[in-house]
C-alpha angles and dihedrals in degrees: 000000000000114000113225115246122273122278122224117254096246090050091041094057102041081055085058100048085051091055094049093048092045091054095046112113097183115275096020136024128243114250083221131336103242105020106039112015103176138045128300130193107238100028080051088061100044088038083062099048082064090036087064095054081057101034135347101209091043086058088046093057094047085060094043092054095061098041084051083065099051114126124238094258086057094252116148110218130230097233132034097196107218112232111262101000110120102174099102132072139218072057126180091281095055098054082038089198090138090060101090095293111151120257088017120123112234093216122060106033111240139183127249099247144071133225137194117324096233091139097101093060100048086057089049086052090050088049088053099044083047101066086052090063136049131309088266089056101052091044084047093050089043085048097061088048095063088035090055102034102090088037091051088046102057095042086060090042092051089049079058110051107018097039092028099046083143100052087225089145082246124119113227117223121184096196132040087228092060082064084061077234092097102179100014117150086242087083099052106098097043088044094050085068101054104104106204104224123185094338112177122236126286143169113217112230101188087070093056087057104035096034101173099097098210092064085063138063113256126263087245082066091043089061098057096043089051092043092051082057091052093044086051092040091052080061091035096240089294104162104215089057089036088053090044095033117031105099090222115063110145132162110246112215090192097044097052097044084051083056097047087056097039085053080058102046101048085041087059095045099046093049083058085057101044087242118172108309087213096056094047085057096060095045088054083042090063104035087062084046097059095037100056091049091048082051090052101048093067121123105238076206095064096359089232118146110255133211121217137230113228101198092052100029077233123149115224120216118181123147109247131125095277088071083079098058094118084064088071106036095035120209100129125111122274090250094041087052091058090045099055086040082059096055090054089056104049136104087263087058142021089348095052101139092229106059126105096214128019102245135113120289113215086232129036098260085217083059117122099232089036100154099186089192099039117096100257101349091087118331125106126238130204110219082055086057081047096050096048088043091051091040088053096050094052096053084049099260096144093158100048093038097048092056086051085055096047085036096057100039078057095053083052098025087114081069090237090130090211125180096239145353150229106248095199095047099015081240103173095235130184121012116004126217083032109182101222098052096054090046086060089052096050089053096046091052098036 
């Protein structure tokens, strides 16, 4: 396939503007039209920080939307179900945590799982936009900070306790969605033991709209993800059983360095607003916490990051983006760190020959069950590209950061906003007019 030529930056920008305003559905912002038509937790976050180049207060109600939405036990959920809109499933009635379910909020609707805490940094890239900007701006920003602060506070808490009892420096998860990687190789092994008992009928929705089977995960997977929310709505999502009971329950290495940095971030934020001292310990506590297990999750063979099975006591270690999560949260060695730099560059990485842009692939393109055109089996994604870009310049990596941010504008740069890409053609694959990648766009040009 043929890429369209690049598009200039101010056009390029305006396109993505376009693409954020058309999605908007009033007080939160659709993750894509067709495909996902409600809120979800992550893309809200990454959604707000270009939300902020276009308005600020319209980036601050975004995040106030989904923290409206946090259950009583702190926990974010992963979807935010927009009033009225039914063409999605698994839909609200399917996860049932509005029906009387502890913790759950009645109104809106919500889903029973978490995913990465990413929202402390979109409110650190509001603040910023924000001094840029008027005085309104910047109360408006400061306002969300105290706002946010107690609810920000408790969602980390809960990652901690509820999804740490251990204290392994590891964050739990009980479904691969709640990891944002859906179908990554990461989760083989622990999927291939969940056994799918009496699950009720469904008709899958995301295959009507992206219709090339090779782009989804396969109904055989279907099965499994919807399986794992039966087996947490028999307990209720009660997070002590789903902790004892849920067949997945896997220690995410990239999940719990995004909650390192996010700790550190919030601490920092909340020291600028003379927040409570005790709450900016723990989340120092805990950033030191996460960092120190992803640290020590790192194979001393390729020197990636690894995520660990909690039913086996098995690492994992396949090689997916994820292997490079000390990257973002830092706490290697000097000499472990360019090592695992190296690596990233590599030709089993961003210098594979064959690549169209020099970003990170979900999945290690010299991989054996690289899919280049399958969700997070292969293909790249922007607002990973984003995420990495934003992580290096804030360790002070100008140079390196600088080349993710030319890299993926070129990945987008035919103004298609996809959610994700062919590394190998450029080939816009998946959902089109996806928000967060034209929020990653918006952040990089303006």
């Amino acid at each position: 396939m043929r890429r369209p030529a690049r598009l200039t930056s101010q056009l390029l920008a305006a396109r993505a503007a376009y693409v954020l305003r058309g999605n908007d559905l009033g007080t939160m912002t659709s993750a894509a039209p067709r495909l996902y038509p409600h809120m979800w937790s992550w893309d809200a976050a990454f959604v707000a920080v270009g939300l902020a180049r276009l308005s600020v207060p319209r980036a601050v109600l975004e995040l106030d939307t989904l923290l409206g939405a946090q259950w009583g036990n702190g926990m974010v959920p992963h979807i935010v179900f927009a009033p009225g809109e039914s063409g999605y499933f698994p839909g609200p009635e399917r996860w049932g945590c509005h029906l009387g379910v502890p913790h759950a909020p009645p109104f809106p609707a919500t889903s029973g799982i978490c995913q990465p805490p990413v929202h402390a940094v979109a409110v650190q890239r509001i603040v910023e936009a924000a001094r840029r900007q008027g005085r309104s701006d910047r109360e408006a920003a400061g306002d969300l900070l105290d706002r946010a602060w107690r609810p920000l506070v408790a969602w980390h808490r809960w990652l901690a306790t509820a999804r740490d009892p251990q204290e392994r420096g590891r964050v739990v998860l009980h479904h691969g969605w709640e990891s944002g990687m859906d179908n990554s190789p990461r989760w083989d092994e622990p999927y291939a033991r969940v056994v799918v008992g009496d699950l009720p009928p469904y008709e899958r929705r995301d295959t009507r709209v992206v219709t090339d089977a090779s782009m989804r995960p396969s109904d055989r997977e279907y099965d499994r993800y919807l399986w794992l929310i039966e087996e947490m709505r028999r307990v209720r999502y009660d997070d002590r059983l789903v902790h004892e009971t849920v067949s997945f329950a896997v220690e995410d290495v990239l999940v719990s360095a995004l909650l390192a940095v996010a700790c550190d971030v919030l601490a920092d934020l909340g020291e600028e607003r003379q927040q409570s001292a005790a709450d900016v310990a723990d989340l120092r506590s805990w950033a030191q916490r996460f960092r120190r297990g992803v640290v020590e999750s790192v194979d001393p063979v390729t020197g990636l990051a690894r995520d660990r099975d909690v039913r086996t006591g098995r690492w994992l270690a396949t090689p997916t983006v994820a292997g490079f999560a000390p990257l973002l949260c830092g706490g290697l060695s000097r000499a472990d760190e360019a090592r695992l730099l190296a690596v990233l560059d590599s030709e089993q990485w961003c210098g594979h020959p064959g690549l169209l842009a020099q970003v990170p692939p979900s999945t290690s393109p010299a991989a054996p069950g690289f899919r280049p055109r399958e969700y997070w089996r292969g293909p790249q994604w922007p607002v990973v590209a984003w995420l990495f870009h934003w992580a290096f310049a804030r360790r002070g990596w100008a140079e390196r950061a600088a080349v993710l941010r030319e890299e993926g504008l070129r990945l987008v740069g035919a103004g298609d906003f996809a959610e994700y890409y062919d590394p190998l053609s450029g080939e816009p694959l998946g959902s089109m007019q996806q928000s967060w990648t034209a929020a990653a766009v918006l952040d990089w040009l303006c």
